[in-house]
mmCIF file of C-alpha atoms in Angstrom:
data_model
loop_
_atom_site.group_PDB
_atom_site.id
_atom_site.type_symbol
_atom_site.label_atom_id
_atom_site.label_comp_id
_atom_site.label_asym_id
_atom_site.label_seq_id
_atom_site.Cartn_x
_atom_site.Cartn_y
_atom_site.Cartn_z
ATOM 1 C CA UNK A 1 81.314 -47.441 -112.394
ATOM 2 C CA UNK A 2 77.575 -47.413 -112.977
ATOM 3 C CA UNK A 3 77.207 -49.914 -109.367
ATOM 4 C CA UNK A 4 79.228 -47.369 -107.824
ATOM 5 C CA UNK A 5 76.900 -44.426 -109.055
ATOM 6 C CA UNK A 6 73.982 -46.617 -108.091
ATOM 7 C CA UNK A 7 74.959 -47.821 -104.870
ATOM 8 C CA UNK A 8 76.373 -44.135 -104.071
ATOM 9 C CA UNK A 9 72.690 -42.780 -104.609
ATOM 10 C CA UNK A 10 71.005 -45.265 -102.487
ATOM 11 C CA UNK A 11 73.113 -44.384 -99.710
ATOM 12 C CA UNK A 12 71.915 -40.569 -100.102
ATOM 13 C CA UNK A 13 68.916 -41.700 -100.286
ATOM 14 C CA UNK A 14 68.976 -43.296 -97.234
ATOM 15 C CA UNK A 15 70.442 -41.185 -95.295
ATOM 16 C CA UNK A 16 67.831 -38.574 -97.077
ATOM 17 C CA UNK A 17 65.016 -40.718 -95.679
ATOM 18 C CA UNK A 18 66.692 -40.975 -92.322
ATOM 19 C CA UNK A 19 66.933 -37.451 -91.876
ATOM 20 C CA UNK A 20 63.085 -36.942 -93.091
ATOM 21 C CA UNK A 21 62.195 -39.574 -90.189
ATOM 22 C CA UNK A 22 63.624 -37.620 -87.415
ATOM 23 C CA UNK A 23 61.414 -35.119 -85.670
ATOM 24 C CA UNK A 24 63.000 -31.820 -85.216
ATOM 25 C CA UNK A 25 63.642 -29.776 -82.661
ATOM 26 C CA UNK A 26 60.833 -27.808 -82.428
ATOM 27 C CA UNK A 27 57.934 -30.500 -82.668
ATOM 28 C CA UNK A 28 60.214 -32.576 -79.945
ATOM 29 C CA UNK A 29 59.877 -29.415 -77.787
ATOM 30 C CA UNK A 30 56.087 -29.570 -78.508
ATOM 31 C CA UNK A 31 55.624 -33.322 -77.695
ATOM 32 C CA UNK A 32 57.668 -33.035 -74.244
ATOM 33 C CA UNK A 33 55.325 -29.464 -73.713
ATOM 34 C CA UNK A 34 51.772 -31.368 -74.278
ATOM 35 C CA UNK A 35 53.260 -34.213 -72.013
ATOM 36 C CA UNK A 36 54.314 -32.275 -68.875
ATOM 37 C CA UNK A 37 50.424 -30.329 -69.753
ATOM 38 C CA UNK A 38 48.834 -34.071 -69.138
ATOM 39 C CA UNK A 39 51.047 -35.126 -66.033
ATOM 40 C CA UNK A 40 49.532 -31.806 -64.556
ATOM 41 C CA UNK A 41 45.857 -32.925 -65.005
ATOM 42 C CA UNK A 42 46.556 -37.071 -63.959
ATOM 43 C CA UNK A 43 48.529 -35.144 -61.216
ATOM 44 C CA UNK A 44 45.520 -32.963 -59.703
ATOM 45 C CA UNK A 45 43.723 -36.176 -58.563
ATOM 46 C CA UNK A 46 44.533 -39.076 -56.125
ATOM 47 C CA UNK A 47 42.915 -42.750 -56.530
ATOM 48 C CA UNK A 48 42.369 -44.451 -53.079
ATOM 49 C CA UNK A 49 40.597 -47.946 -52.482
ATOM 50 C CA UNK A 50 37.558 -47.528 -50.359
ATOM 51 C CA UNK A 51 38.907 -49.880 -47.763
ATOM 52 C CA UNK A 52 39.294 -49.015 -44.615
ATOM 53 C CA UNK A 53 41.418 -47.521 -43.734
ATOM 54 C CA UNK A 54 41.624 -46.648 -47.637
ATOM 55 C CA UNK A 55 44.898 -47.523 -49.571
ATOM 56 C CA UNK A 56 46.050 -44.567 -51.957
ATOM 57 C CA UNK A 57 47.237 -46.089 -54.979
ATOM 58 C CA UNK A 58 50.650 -45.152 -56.873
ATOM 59 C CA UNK A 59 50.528 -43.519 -60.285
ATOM 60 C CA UNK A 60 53.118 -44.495 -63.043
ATOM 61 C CA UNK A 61 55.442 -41.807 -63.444
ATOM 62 C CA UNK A 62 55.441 -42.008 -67.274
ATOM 63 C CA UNK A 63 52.722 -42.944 -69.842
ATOM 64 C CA UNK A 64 52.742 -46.257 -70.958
ATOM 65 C CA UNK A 65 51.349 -45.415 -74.324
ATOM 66 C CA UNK A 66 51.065 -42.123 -75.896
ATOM 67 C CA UNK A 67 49.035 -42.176 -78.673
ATOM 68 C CA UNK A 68 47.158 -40.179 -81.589
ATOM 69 C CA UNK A 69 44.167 -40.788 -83.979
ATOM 70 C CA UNK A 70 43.802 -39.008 -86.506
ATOM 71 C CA UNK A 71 41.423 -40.712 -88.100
ATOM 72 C CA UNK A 72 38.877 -39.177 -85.297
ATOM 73 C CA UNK A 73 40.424 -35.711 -85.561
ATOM 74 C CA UNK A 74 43.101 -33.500 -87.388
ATOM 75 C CA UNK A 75 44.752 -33.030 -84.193
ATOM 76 C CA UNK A 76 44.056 -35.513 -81.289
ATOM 77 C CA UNK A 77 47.260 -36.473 -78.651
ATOM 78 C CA UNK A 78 46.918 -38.841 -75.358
ATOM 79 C CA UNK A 79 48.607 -40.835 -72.823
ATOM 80 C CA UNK A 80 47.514 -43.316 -70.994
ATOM 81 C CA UNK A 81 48.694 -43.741 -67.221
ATOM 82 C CA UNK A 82 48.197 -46.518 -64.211
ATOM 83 C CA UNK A 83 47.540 -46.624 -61.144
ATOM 84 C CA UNK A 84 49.572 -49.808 -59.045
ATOM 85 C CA UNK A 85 48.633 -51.541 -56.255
ATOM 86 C CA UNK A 86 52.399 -52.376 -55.852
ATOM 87 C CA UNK A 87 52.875 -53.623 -59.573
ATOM 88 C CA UNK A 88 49.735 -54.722 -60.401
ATOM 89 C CA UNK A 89 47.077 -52.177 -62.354
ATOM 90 C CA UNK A 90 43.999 -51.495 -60.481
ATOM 91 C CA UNK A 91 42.807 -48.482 -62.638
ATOM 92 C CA UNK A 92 43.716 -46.193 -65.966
ATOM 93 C CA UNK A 93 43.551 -42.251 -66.723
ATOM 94 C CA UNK A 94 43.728 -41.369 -70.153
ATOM 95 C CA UNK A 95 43.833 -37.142 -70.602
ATOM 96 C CA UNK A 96 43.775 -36.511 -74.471
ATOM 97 C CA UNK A 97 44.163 -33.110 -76.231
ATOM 98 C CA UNK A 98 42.005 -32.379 -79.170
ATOM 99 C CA UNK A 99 41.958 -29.728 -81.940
ATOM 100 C CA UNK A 100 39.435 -27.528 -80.419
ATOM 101 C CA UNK A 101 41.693 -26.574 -77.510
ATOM 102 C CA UNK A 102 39.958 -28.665 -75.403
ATOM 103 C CA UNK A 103 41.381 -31.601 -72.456
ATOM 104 C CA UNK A 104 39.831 -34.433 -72.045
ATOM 105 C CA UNK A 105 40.079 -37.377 -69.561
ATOM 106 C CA UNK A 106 39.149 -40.840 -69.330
ATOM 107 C CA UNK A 107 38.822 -42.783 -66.466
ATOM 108 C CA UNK A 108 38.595 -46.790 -66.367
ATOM 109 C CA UNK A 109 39.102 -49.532 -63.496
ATOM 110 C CA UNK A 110 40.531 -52.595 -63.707
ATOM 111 C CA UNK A 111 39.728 -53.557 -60.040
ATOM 112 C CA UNK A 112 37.192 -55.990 -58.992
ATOM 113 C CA UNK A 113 37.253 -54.038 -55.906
ATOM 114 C CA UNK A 114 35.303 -50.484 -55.399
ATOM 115 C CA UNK A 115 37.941 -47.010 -56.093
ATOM 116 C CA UNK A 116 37.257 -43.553 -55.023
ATOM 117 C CA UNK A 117 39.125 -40.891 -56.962
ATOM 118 C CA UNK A 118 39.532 -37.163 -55.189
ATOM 119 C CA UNK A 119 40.148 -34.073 -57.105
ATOM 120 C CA UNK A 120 40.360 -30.728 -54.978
ATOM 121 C CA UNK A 121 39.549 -33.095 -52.289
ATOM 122 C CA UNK A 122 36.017 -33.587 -53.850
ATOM 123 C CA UNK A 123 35.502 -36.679 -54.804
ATOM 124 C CA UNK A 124 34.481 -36.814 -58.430
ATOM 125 C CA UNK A 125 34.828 -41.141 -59.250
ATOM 126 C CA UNK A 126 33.752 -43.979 -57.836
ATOM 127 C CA UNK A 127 33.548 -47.289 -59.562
ATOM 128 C CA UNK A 128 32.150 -50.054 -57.969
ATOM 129 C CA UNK A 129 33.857 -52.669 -60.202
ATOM 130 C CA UNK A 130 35.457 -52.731 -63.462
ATOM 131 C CA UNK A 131 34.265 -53.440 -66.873
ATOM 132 C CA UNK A 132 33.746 -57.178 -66.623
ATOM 133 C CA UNK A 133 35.665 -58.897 -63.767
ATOM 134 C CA UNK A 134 38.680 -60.923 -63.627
ATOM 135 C CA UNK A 135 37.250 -64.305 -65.179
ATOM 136 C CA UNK A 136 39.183 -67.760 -65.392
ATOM 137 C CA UNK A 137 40.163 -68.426 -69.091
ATOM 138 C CA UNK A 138 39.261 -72.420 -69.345
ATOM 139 C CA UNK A 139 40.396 -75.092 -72.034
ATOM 140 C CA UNK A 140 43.423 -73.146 -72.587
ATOM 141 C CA UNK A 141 47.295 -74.064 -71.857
ATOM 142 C CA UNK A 142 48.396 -73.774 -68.295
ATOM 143 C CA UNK A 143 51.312 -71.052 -67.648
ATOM 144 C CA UNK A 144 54.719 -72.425 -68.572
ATOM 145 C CA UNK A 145 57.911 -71.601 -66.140
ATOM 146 C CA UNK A 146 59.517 -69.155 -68.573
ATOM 147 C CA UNK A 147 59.027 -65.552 -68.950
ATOM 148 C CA UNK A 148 59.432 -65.311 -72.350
ATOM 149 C CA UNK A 149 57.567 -67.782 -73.565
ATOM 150 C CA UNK A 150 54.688 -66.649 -71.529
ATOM 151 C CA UNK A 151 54.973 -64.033 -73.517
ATOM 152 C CA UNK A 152 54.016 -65.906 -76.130
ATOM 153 C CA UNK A 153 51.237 -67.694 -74.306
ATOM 154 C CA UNK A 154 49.810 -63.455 -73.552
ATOM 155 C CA UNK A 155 49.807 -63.054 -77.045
ATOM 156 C CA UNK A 156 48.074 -66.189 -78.180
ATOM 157 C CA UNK A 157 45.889 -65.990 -75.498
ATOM 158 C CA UNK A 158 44.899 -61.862 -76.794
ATOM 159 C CA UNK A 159 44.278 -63.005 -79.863
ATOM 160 C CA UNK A 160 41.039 -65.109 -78.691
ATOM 161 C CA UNK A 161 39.246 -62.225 -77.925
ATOM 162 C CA UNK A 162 37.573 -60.051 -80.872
ATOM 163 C CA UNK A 163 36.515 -56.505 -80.217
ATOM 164 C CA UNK A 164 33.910 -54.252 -82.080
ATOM 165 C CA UNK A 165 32.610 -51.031 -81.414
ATOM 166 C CA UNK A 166 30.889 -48.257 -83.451
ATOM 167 C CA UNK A 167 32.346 -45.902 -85.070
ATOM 168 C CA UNK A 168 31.212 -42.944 -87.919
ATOM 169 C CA UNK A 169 28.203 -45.386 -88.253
ATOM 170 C CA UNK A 170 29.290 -48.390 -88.778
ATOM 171 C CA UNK A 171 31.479 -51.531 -86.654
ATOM 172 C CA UNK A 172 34.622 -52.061 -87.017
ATOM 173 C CA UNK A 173 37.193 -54.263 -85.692
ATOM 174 C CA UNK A 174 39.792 -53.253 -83.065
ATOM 175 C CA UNK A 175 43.303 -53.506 -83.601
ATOM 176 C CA UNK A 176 45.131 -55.413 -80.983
ATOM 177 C CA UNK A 177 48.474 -54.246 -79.819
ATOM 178 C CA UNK A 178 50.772 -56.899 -80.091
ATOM 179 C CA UNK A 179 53.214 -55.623 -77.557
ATOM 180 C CA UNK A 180 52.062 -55.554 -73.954
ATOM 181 C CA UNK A 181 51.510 -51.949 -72.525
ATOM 182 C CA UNK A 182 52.915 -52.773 -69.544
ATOM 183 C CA UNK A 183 53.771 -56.581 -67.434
ATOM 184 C CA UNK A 184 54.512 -57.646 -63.952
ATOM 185 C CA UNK A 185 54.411 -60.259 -61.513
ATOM 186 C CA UNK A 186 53.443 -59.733 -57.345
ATOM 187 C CA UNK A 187 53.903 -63.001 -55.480
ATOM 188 C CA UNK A 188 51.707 -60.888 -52.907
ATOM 189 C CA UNK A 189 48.504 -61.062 -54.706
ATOM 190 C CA UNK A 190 49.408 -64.464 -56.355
ATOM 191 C CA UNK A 191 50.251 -62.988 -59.990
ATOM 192 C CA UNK A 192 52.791 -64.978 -61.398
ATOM 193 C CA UNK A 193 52.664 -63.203 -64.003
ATOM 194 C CA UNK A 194 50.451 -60.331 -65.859
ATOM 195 C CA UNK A 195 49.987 -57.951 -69.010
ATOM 196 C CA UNK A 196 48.177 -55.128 -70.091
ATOM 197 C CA UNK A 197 46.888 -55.124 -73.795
ATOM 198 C CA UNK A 198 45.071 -52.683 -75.576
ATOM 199 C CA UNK A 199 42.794 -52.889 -78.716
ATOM 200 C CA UNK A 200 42.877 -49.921 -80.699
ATOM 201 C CA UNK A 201 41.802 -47.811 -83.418
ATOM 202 C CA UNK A 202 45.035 -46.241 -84.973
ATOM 203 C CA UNK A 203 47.034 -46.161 -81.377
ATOM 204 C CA UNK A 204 44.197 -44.961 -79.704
ATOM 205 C CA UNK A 205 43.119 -48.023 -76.853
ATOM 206 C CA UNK A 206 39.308 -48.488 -77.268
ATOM 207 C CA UNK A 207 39.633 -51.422 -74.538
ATOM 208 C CA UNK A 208 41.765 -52.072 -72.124
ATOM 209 C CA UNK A 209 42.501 -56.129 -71.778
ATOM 210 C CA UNK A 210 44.468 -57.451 -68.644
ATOM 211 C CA UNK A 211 45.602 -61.407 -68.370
ATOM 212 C CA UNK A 212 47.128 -62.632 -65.674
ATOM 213 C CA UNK A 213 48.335 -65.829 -64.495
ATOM 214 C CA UNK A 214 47.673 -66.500 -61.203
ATOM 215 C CA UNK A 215 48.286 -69.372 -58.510
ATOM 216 C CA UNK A 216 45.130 -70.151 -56.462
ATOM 217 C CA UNK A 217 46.187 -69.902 -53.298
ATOM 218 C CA UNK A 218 44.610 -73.092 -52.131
ATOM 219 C CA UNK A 219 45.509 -75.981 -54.495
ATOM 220 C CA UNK A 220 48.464 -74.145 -55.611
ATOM 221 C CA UNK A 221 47.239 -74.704 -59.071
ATOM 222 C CA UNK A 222 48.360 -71.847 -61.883
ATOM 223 C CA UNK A 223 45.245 -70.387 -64.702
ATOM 224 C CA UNK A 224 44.880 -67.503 -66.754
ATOM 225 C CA UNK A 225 42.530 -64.676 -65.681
ATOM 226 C CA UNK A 226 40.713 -62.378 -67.829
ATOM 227 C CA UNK A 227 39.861 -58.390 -67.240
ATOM 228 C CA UNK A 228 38.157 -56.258 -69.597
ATOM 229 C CA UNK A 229 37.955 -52.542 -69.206
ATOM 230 C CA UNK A 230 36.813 -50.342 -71.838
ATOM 231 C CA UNK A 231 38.324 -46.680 -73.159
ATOM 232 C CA UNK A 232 35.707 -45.751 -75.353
ATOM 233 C CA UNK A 233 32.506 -43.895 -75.098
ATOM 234 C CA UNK A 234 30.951 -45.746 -78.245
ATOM 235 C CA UNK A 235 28.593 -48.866 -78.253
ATOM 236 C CA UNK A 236 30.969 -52.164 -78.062
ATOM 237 C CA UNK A 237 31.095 -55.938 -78.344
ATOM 238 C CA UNK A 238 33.751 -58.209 -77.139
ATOM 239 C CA UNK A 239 33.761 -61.645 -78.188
ATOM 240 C CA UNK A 240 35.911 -65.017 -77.184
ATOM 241 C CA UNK A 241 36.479 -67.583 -79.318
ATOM 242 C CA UNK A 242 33.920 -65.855 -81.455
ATOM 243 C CA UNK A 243 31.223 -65.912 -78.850
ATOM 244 C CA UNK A 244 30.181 -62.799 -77.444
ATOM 245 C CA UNK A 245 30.408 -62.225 -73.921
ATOM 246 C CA UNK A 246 30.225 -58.505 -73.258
ATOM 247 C CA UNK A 247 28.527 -55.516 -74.636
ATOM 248 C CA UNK A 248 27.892 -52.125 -73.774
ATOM 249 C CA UNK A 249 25.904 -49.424 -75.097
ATOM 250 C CA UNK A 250 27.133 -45.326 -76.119
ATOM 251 C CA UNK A 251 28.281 -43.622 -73.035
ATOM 252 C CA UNK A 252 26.807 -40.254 -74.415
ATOM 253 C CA UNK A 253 23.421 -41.759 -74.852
ATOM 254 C CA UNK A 254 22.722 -43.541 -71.628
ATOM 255 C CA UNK A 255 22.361 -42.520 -68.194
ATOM 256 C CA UNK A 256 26.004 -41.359 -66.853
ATOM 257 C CA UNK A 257 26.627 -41.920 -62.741
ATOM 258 C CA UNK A 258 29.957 -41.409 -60.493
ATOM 259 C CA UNK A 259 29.617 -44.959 -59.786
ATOM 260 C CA UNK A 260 30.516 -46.466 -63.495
ATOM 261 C CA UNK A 261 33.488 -48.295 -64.442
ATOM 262 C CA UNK A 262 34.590 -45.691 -66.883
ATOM 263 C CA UNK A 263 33.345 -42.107 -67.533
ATOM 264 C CA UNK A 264 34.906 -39.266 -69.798
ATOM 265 C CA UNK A 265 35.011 -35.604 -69.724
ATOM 266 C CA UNK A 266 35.949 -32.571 -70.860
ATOM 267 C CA UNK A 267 37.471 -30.949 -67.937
ATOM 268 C CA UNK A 268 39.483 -27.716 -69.084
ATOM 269 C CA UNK A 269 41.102 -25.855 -72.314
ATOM 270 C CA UNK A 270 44.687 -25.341 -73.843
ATOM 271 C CA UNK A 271 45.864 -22.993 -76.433
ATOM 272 C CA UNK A 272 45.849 -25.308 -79.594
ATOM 273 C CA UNK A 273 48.269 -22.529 -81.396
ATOM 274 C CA UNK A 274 50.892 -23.437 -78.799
ATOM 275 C CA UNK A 275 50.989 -27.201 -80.097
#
């Protein structure tokens, strides 16, 4: 009888717990609300290369990460889009909402290649390169033939890379996120394969880390490429292997141009009551 009691009240319990987990409603309403407010900002603008003639780039319909950090703030909600050449990224918008009713964006390219980005058909971005460019990975394992274990081969090859960037005063260590933000392949461009990670604090993406393996289109042989493009405004170091090979000072502190990889603003308010 008593196992029957006992296993009768975990159930509830469970179920209880289940029940707690689930979002209701109304803050479902408010998350689909606050998404639909940051498609309209990503969707005021238009990313072109500055070939010509210039290429406009495609934006992912849907976020591949939304994310919130409350460690920064008591309320603070983002998303992070891409723009494709085809399928492969060539650049990131990030608008964020934050508890003084304010929007923010951030901007970062993952292109090699210069970007010009229009807003009321002024033209308010252009990045002449990203972060650090695409770099071949040496001494590591060449691409295998199947999918998933390349997967495995992203993940190992992730964790080589240590990031560190400032923050309330002190460093501290990002978080990598395990599970790619977003993967694809375009014979095209010689990718046989490619993913997006991000290092974070909370879910928030302080950097932006793309892999790819690619086929050089001479020899034929496959490596793995490295691409490092940063979401944060605060000073950073990224290291491989425990060596660092890239740092960058605050964005707030330093001279600011149209012409950096990545830049952030405030650029217009919401009603935080409507949240």
């Amino acid at each position: 009888m008593m196992k029957t009691i006992v296993a009768a009240l975990i159930c509830l319990l469970t179920l209880a717990s289940s029940i707690a987990d689930e979002p209701s409603p109304d803050v479902e309403k408010g998350r689909r609300e606050r998404l639909e407010l940051m498609k309209g900002v990503v969707d005021e603008v238009s990313l072109e290369t500055s070939d010509e003639p210039p290429k406009r780039l495609t934006r992912s319909e849907n976020p591949v990460l939304r994310y919130t950090n409350p460690v920064t703030s008591a309320f603070s909600e983002g998303a992070l889009f891409l723009w494709l050449d085809g399928k492969r990224p060539i650049a990131a918008v990030s608008p964020s909402l934050r508890d003084n009713g304010t929007i923010w964006w951030e901007l970062t390219s993952l292109s090699d290649a210069p970007l010009r980005l229009t807003r009321d058909g002024a033209v308010v971005w252009q990045p002449k390169s990203c972060s650090r460019k695409a770099e071949l990975l040496k001494d590591v394992p060449t691409p295998v033939e199947s999918v998933a274990a390349r997967l495995t081969q992203f993940r190992m090859l992730a964790r080589k890379f240590q990031v560190r960037e400032v923050r309330r005063g002190g460093w501290q260590e990002g978080r990598l996120l395990t599970q790619p933000l977003y993967r694809w392949s375009d014979d095209k461009a010689g990718v046989i394969d490619g993913a997006l990670f991000g290092y974070a604090e909370t879910t928030d993406p302080e950097l932006l880390l793309m892999i790819e393996a690619r086929r050089d289109s001479v020899t034929r042989e496959a490596g793995w490429y490295f691409t490092l493009a940063k979401m944060t405004s605060s000073p950073m170091t990224v290291s491989l292997n425990e060596q660092e090979i890239w740092s960058v000072e605050g964005y707030w502190k330093n001279p600011r141009a149209p012409t950096d990889p990545y830049v952030e603003a405030a650029i217009g308010k919401f009603d935080p009551a409507a949240r």
